[in-house]
Short mmCIF file of C-alpha atoms and ligand atoms in Angstrom, two decimals:
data_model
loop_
_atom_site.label_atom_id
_atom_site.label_comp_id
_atom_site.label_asym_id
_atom_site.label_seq_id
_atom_site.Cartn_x
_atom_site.Cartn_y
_atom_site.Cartn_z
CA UNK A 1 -20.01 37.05 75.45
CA UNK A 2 -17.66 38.60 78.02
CA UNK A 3 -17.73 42.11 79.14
CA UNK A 4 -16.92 43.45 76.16
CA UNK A 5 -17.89 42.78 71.70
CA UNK A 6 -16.19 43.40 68.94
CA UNK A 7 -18.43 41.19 67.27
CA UNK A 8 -21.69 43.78 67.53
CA UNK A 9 -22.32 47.31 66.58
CA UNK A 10 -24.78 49.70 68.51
CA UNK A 11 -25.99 52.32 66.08
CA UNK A 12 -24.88 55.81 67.63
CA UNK A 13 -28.73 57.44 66.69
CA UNK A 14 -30.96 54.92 68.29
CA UNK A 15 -29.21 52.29 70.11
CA UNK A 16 -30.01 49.40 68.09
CA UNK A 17 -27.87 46.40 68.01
CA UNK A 18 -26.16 44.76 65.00
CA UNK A 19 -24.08 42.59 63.94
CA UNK A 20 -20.59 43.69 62.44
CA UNK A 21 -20.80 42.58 58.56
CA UNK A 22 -17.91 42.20 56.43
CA UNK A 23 -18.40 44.61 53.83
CA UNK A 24 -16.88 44.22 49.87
CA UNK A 25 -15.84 47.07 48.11
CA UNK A 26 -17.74 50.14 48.22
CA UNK A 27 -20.78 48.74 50.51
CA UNK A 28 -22.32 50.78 53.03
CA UNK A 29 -24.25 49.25 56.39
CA UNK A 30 -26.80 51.27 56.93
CA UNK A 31 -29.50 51.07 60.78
CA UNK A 32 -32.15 49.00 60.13
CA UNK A 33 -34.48 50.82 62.80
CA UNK A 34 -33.07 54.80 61.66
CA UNK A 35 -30.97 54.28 58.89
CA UNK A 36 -27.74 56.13 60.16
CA UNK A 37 -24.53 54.57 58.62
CA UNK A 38 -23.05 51.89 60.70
CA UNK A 39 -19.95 50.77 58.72
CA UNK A 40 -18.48 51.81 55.25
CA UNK A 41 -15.84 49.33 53.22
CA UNK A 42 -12.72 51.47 52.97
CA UNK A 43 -10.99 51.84 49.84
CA UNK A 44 -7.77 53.46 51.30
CA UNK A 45 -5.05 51.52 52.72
CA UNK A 46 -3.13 52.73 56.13
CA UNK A 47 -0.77 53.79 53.46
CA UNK A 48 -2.48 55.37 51.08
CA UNK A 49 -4.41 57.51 54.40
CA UNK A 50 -1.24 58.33 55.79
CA UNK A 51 0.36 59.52 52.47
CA UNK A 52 -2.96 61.65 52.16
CA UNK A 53 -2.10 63.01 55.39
CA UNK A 54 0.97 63.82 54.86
CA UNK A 55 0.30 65.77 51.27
CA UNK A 56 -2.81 67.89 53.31
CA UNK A 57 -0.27 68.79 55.91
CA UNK A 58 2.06 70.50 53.06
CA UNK A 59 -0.89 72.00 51.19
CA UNK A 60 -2.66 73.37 55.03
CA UNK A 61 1.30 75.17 55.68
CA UNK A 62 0.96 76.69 51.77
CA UNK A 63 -2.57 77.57 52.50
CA UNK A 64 -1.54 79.16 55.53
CA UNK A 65 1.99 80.59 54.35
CA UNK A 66 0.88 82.31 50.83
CA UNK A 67 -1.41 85.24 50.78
CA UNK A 68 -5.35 84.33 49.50
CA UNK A 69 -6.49 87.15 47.99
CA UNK A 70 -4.59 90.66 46.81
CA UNK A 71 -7.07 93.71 46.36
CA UNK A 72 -6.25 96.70 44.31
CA UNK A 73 -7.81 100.11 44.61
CA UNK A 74 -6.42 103.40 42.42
CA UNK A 75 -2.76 101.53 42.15
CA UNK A 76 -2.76 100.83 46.06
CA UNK A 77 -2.75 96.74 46.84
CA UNK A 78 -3.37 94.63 50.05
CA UNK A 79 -2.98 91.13 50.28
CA UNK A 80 -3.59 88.81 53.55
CA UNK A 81 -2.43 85.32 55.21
CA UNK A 82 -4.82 83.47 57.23
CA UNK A 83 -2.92 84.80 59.72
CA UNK A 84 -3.42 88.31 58.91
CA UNK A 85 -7.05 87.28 59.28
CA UNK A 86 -6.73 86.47 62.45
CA UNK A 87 -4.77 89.46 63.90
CA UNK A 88 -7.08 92.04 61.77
CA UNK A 89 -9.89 91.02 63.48
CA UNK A 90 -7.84 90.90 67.17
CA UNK A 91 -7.12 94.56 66.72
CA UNK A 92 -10.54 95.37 65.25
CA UNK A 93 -11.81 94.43 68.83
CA UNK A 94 -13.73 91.32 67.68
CA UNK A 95 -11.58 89.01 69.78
CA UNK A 96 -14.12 86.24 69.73
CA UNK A 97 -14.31 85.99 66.61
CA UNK A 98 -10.46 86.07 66.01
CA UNK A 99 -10.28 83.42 68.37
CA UNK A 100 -12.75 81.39 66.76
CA UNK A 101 -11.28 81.68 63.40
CA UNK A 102 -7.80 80.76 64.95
CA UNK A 103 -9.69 77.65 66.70
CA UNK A 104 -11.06 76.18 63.81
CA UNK A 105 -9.22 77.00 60.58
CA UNK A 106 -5.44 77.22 61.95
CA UNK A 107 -5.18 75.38 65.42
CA UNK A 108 -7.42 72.34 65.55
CA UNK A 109 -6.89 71.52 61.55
CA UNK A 110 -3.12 71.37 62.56
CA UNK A 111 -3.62 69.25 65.86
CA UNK A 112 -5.99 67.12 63.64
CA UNK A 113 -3.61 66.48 60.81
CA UNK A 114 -0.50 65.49 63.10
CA UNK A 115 -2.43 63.60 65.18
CA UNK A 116 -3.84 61.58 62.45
CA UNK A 117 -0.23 61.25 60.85
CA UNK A 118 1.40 59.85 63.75
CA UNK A 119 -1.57 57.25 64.67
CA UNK A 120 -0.82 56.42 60.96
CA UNK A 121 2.61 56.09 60.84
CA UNK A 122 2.72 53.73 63.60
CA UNK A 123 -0.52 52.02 62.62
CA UNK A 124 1.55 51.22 59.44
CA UNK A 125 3.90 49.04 61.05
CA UNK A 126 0.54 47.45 62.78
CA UNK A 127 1.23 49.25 66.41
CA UNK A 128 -0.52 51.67 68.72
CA UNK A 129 1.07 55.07 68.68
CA UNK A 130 2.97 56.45 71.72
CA UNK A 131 -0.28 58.35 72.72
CA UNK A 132 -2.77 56.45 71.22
CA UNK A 133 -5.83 56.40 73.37
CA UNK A 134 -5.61 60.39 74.62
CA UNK A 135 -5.09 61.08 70.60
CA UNK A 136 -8.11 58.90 69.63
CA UNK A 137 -10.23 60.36 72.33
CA UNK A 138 -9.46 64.11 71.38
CA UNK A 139 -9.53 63.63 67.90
CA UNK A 140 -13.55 62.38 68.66
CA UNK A 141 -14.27 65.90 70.03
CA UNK A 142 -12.44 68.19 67.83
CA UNK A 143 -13.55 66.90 64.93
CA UNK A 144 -16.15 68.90 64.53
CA UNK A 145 -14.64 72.37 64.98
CA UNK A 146 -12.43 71.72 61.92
CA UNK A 147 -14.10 74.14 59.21
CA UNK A 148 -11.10 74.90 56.15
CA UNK A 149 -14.04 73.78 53.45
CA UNK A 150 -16.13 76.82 54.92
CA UNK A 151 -13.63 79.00 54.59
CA UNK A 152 -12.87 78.46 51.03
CA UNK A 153 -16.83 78.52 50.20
CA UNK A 154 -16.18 82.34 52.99
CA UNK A 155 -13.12 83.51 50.49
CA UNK A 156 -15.52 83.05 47.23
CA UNK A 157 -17.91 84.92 48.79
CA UNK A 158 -15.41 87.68 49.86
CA UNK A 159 -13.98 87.92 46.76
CA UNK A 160 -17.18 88.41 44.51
CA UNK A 161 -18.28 91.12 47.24
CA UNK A 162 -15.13 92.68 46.82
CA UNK A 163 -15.54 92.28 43.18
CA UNK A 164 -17.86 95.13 42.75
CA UNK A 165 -15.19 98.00 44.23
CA UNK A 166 -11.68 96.08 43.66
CA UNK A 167 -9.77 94.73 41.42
CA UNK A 168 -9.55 91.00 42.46
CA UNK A 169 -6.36 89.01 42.07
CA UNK A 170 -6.39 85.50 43.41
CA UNK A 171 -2.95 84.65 45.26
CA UNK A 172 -1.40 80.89 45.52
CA UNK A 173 -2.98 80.31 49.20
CA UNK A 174 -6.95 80.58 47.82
CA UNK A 175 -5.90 77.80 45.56
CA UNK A 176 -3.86 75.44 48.64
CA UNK A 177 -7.30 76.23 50.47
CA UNK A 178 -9.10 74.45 47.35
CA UNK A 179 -6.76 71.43 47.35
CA UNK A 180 -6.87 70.95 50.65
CA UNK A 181 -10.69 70.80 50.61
CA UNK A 182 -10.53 68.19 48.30
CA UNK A 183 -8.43 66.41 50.72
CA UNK A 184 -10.52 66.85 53.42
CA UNK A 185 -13.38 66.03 51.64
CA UNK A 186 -12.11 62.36 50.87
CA UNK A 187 -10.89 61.75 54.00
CA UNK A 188 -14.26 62.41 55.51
CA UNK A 189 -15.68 59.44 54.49
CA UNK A 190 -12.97 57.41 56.52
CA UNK A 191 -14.03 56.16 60.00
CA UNK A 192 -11.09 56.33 61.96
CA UNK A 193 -12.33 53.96 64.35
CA UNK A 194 -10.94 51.05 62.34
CA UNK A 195 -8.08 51.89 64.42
CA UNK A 196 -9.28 51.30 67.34
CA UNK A 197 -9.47 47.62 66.55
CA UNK A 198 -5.30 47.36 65.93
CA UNK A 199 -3.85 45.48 68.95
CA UNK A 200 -2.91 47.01 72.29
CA UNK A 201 1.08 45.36 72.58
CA UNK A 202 3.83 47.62 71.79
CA UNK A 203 2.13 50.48 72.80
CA UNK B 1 -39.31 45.01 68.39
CA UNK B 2 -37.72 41.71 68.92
CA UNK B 3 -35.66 42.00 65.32
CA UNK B 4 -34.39 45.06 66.22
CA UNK B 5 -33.09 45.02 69.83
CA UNK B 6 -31.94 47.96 71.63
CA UNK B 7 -28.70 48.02 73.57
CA UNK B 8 -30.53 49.45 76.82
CA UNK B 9 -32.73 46.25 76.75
CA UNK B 10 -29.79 43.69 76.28
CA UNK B 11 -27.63 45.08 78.98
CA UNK B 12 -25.44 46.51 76.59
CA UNK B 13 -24.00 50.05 75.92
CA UNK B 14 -22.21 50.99 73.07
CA UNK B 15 -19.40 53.87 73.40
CA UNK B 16 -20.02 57.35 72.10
CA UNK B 17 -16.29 57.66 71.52
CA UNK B 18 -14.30 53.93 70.08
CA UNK B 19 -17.70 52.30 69.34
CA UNK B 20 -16.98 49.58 71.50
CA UNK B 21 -19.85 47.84 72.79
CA UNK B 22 -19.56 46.55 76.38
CA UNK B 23 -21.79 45.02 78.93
CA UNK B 24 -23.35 47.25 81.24
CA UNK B 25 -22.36 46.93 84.71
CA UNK B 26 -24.03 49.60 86.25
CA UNK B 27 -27.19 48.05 85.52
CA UNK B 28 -25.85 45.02 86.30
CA UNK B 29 -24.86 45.74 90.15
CA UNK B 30 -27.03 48.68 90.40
CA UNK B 31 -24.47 50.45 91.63
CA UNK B 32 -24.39 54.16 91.14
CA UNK B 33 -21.23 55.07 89.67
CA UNK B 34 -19.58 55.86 86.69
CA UNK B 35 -18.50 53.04 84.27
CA UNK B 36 -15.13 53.63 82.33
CA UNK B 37 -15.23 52.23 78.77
CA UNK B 38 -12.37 49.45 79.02
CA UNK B 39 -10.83 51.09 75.59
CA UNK B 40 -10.83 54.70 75.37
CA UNK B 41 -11.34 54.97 79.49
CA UNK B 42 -14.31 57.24 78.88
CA UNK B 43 -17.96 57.40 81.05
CA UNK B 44 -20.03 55.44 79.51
CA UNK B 45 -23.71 56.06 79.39
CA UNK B 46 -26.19 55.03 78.13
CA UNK B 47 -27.92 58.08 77.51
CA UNK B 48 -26.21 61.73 76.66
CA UNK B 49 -26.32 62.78 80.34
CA UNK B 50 -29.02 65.54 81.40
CA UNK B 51 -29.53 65.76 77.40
CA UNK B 52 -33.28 67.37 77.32
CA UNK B 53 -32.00 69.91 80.00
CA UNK B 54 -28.82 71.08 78.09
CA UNK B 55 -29.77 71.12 74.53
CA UNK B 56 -32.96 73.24 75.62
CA UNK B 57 -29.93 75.66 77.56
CA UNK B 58 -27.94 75.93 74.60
CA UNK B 59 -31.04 76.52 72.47
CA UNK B 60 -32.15 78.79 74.46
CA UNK B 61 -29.16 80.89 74.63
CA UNK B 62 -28.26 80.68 70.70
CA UNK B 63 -31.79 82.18 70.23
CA UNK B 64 -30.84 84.66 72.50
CA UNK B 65 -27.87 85.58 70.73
CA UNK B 66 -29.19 85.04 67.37
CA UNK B 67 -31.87 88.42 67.78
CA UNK B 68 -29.04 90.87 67.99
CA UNK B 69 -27.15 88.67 65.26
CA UNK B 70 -29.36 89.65 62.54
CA UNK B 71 -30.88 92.94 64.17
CA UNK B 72 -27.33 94.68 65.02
CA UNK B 73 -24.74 95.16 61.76
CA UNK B 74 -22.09 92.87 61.11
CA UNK B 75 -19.83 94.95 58.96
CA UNK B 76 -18.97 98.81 58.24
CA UNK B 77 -17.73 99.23 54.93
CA UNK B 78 -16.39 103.06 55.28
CA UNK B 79 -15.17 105.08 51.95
CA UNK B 80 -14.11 108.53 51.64
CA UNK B 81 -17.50 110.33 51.76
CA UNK B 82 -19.90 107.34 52.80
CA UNK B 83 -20.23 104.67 55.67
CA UNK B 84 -22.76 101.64 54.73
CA UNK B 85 -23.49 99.04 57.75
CA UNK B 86 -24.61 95.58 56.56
CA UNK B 87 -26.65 93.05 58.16
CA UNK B 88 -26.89 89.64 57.67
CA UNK B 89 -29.81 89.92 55.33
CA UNK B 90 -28.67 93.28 53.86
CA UNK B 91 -25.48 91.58 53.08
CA UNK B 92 -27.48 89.08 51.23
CA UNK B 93 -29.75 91.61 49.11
CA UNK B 94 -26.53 93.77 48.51
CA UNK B 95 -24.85 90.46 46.85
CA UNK B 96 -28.25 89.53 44.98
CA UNK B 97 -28.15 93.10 43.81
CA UNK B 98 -24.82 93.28 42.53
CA UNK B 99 -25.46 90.23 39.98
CA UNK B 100 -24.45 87.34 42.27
CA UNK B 101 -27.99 85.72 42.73
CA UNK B 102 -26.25 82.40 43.14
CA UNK B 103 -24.14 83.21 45.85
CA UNK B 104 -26.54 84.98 47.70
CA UNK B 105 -28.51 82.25 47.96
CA UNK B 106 -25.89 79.92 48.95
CA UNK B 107 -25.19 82.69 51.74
CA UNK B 108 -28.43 82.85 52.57
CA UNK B 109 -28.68 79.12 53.18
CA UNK B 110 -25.97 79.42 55.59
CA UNK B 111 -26.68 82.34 57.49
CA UNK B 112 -30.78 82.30 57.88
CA UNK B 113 -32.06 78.81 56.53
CA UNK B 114 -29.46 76.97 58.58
CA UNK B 115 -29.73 78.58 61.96
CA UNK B 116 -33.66 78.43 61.23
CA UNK B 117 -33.79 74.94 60.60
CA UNK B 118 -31.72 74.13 63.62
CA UNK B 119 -33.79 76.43 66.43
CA UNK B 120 -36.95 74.56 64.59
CA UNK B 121 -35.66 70.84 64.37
CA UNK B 122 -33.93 70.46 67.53
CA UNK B 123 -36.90 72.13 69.44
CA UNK B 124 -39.77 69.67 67.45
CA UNK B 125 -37.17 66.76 68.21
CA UNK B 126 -36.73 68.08 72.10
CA UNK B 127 -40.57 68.00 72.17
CA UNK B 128 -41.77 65.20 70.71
CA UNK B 129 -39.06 63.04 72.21
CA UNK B 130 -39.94 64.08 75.50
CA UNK B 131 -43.34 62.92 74.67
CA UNK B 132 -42.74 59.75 73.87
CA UNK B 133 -44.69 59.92 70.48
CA UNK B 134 -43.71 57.49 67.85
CA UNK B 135 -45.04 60.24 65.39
CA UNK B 136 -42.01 60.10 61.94
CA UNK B 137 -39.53 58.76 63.42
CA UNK B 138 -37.30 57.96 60.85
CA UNK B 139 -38.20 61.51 59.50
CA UNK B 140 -37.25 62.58 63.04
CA UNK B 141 -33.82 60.95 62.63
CA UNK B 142 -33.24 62.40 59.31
CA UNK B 143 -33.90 65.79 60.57
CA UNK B 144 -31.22 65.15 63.41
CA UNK B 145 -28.39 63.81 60.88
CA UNK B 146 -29.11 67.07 58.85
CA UNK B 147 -28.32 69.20 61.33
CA UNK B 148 -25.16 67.96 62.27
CA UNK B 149 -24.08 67.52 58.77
CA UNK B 150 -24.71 71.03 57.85
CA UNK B 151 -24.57 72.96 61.20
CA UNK B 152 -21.13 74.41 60.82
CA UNK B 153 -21.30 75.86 57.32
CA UNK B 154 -23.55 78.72 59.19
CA UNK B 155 -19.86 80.13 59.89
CA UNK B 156 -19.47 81.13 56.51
CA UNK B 157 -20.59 84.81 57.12
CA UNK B 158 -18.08 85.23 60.16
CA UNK B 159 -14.97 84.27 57.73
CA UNK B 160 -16.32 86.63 55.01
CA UNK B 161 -16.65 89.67 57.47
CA UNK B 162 -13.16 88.29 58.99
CA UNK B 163 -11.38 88.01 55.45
CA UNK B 164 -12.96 91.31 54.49
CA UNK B 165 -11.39 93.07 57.40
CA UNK B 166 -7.87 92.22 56.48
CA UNK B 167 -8.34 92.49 52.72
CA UNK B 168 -10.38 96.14 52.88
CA UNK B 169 -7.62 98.60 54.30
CA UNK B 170 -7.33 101.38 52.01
CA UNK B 171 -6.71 104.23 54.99
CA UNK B 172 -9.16 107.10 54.36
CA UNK B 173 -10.01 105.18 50.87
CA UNK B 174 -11.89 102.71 51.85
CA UNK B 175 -11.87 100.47 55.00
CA UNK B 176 -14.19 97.25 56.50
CA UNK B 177 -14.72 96.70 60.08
CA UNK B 178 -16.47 94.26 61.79
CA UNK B 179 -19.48 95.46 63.86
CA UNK B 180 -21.03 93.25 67.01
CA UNK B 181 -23.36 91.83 65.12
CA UNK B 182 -20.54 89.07 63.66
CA UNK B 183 -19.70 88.40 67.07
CA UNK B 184 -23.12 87.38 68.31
CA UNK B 185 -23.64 85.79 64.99
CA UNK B 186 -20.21 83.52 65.83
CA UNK B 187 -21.64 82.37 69.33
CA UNK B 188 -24.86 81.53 67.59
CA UNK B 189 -23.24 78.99 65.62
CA UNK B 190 -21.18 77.71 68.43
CA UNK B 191 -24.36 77.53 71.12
CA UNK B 192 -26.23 76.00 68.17
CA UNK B 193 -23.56 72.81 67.36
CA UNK B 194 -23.04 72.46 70.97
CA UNK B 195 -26.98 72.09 70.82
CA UNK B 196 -27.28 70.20 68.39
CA UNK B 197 -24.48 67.62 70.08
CA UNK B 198 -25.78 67.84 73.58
CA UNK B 199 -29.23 66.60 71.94
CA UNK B 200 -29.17 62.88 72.06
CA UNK B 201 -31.20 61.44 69.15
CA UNK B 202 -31.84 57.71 71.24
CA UNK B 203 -34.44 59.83 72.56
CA UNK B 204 -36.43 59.67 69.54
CA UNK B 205 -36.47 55.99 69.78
CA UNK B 206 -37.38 55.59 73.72
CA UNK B 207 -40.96 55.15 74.63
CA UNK B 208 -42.70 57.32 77.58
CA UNK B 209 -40.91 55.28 80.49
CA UNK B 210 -37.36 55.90 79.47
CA UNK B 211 -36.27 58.14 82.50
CA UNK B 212 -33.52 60.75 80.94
ZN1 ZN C 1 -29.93 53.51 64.27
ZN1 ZN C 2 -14.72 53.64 74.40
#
């Protein structure tokens, strides 16, 4: 072996060393010693990840465009965007938390999902991106501040509290917010780096 | 051991970003510095650097931020002739209470049993790792992929009170404002998944001579 193996697998949790199986469909490697997944067979083609990409992109701008709940007291109504979200609680002098809800429901879903289309796109055509290894690195450590699924689970929460004094009317965005969890939800089983392994030329 | 062997005893380190498993030659020249990873150019180590140190920081601080998170109210809720503060748990009766026993549990699960779990799994694994015992292991390492897998969803609160506060604003009808109580609440989610990835879970695995 030479400096470096593509032919091994050191399991994340507790170090131990493996082989790198070829899986079939829908098999799972799993650590012998502490039984963290190692490798999963992927059923989704670059293509078929990219075009999911590209469809959760559209959905996250309608989920962010169209208002997600309307409330209606005595013939008055209020409705609100993500984005009115974010600036109500700015003004209400949590600025932390605006921040954080900015962070990880508007910002770093967005950066995710271009990111992710434009490794794609070029990983189509069996290339590394313009950008590849700075966009594969931050992509590792962003990934977990992504939280649109929590937010939908947040809304449903909202709008049964609200329930009790409002009348409730749910707008297009709460249901973009429910597609795009079910987007996110099946590209979460994807290890993305598979794409480490495309070659280096053309870069 | 021999069936299972461990990267630190082959020479070998795999990286905590690509995955790519290289030779280390640190140990090699026992030289001091800094290896880059040859793919993603990151430090490779083989160890989470000053892990017990920092995920005990981090702890400690989320606990410190997590008192006044459930002891100060997170959200006013002010109507024409009546102002009602909720806390965390309050908010959690008030929903059981209105016919929603489902949901409160759910938001009870996210707000307490979460942030519970983590303060209590990530100290037990902090301790017994730094003991060297060899006491559940693999019940050890299940605790640690549980709380990253459902460390985030303790946000759920903070986007209710959020999503509240631009829905509720009825002028002298009836208005919601967040209180400090969501704010230290937020940081206590943030402190604990910065914990919770500052903890490196190798540890479980190393005997009593693996120096950290
Ligand atoms: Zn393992
Ligand atoms: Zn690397």
């Amino acid at each position: 072996m030479g400096t470096t193996s593509e032919a091994l697998i050191v399991c994340e949790h507790c170090d131990t060393v493996h082989q790198r199986l070829a899986l079939s469909r829908g098999e799972v490697a799993r650590c012998a010693r502490c039984g963290k997944v190692l490798q999963r067979h992927y059923r989704l083609s670059t293509n078929a990840m990219l075009a999911l990409i590209v469809t959760a992109l559209i959905v996250f701008v309608q989920a962010n465009m169209w208002p997600i709940v309307m409330l209606g007291l005595s013939g008055q109504h209020s409705s609100s965007t993500l984005w009115g979200v974010i600036i109500a609680m700015w003004r209400e002098d949590a600025g932390i938390v605006s921040v954080l809800v900015a962070a990880t429901l508007f910002f770093l879903p967005l950066l995710k999902m271009l990111q992710l289309g434009w490794l794609l796109w070029f990983a189509r055509q069996g290339r590394r991106a313009p950008g590849f290894v700075p966009m594969m690195v931050g992509l590792h450590y962003l990934n977990p501040w992504t939280m649109s699924e929590v937010f939908v689970l947040g809304a449903l929460v909202a709008i049964v509290k609200a329930h009790t004094y409002f009348d409730v009317t749910p707008e297009p965005g709460i249901y973009a917010y429910a597609v795009l969890t079910v987007l996110i939800t099946v590209f979460a089983g994807i290890d993305l780096r598979q794409l480490w392994r495309t070659p280096e030329v053309a870069a | 051991m021999n069936a299972l062997p461990r990267a630190a005893e082959l020479g070998l380190i795999g990286c905590h970003v690509c995955g790519l498993v290289c030779r280390d030659a640190h140990a090699a020249a026992g030289a001091a510095e800094v290896v880059a990873c040859p793919r993603c150019g990151v430090a490779l180590h083989r160890r989470k650097p000053a892990s017990y140190s920092r995920t005990w920081a981090l702890l400690i601080a989320a606990f410190i931020m997590y008192i006044p998170a459930n002891v100060v109210p997170i959200m006013r809720t002010a109507s024409l002739n009546d102002i009602d503060d909720n806390t965390i748990i309050s908010g959690v009766v008030e929903l059981w209470k209105n016919g929603s026993p489902n949901l409160a549990i759910i938001v009870f699960t996210a707000s307490i049993v979460v942030p519970m779990l983590k303060f209590l799994a990530l100290g037990t694994l902090l301790v017994s790792s730094r003991r060297g015992s060899n006491w559940a292991r693999q019940q050890r390492a299940g605790l640690y992929r549980l709380v990253e897998l459902v460390g985030y969803w303790s946000m759920l609160d903070v986007f209710v009170v959020s999503l509240l506060t631009a829905l509720v604003r009825f002028s002298v009808l009836s208005r919601v404002e967040p209180l400090p109580g969501v704010i230290y609440f937020g940081l206590t989610v943030v402190l604990t998944m910065l914990a919770s990835m500052s903890f490196d879970p190798r540890l479980i695995w190393d005997g009593k001579d693996t120096d950290d």
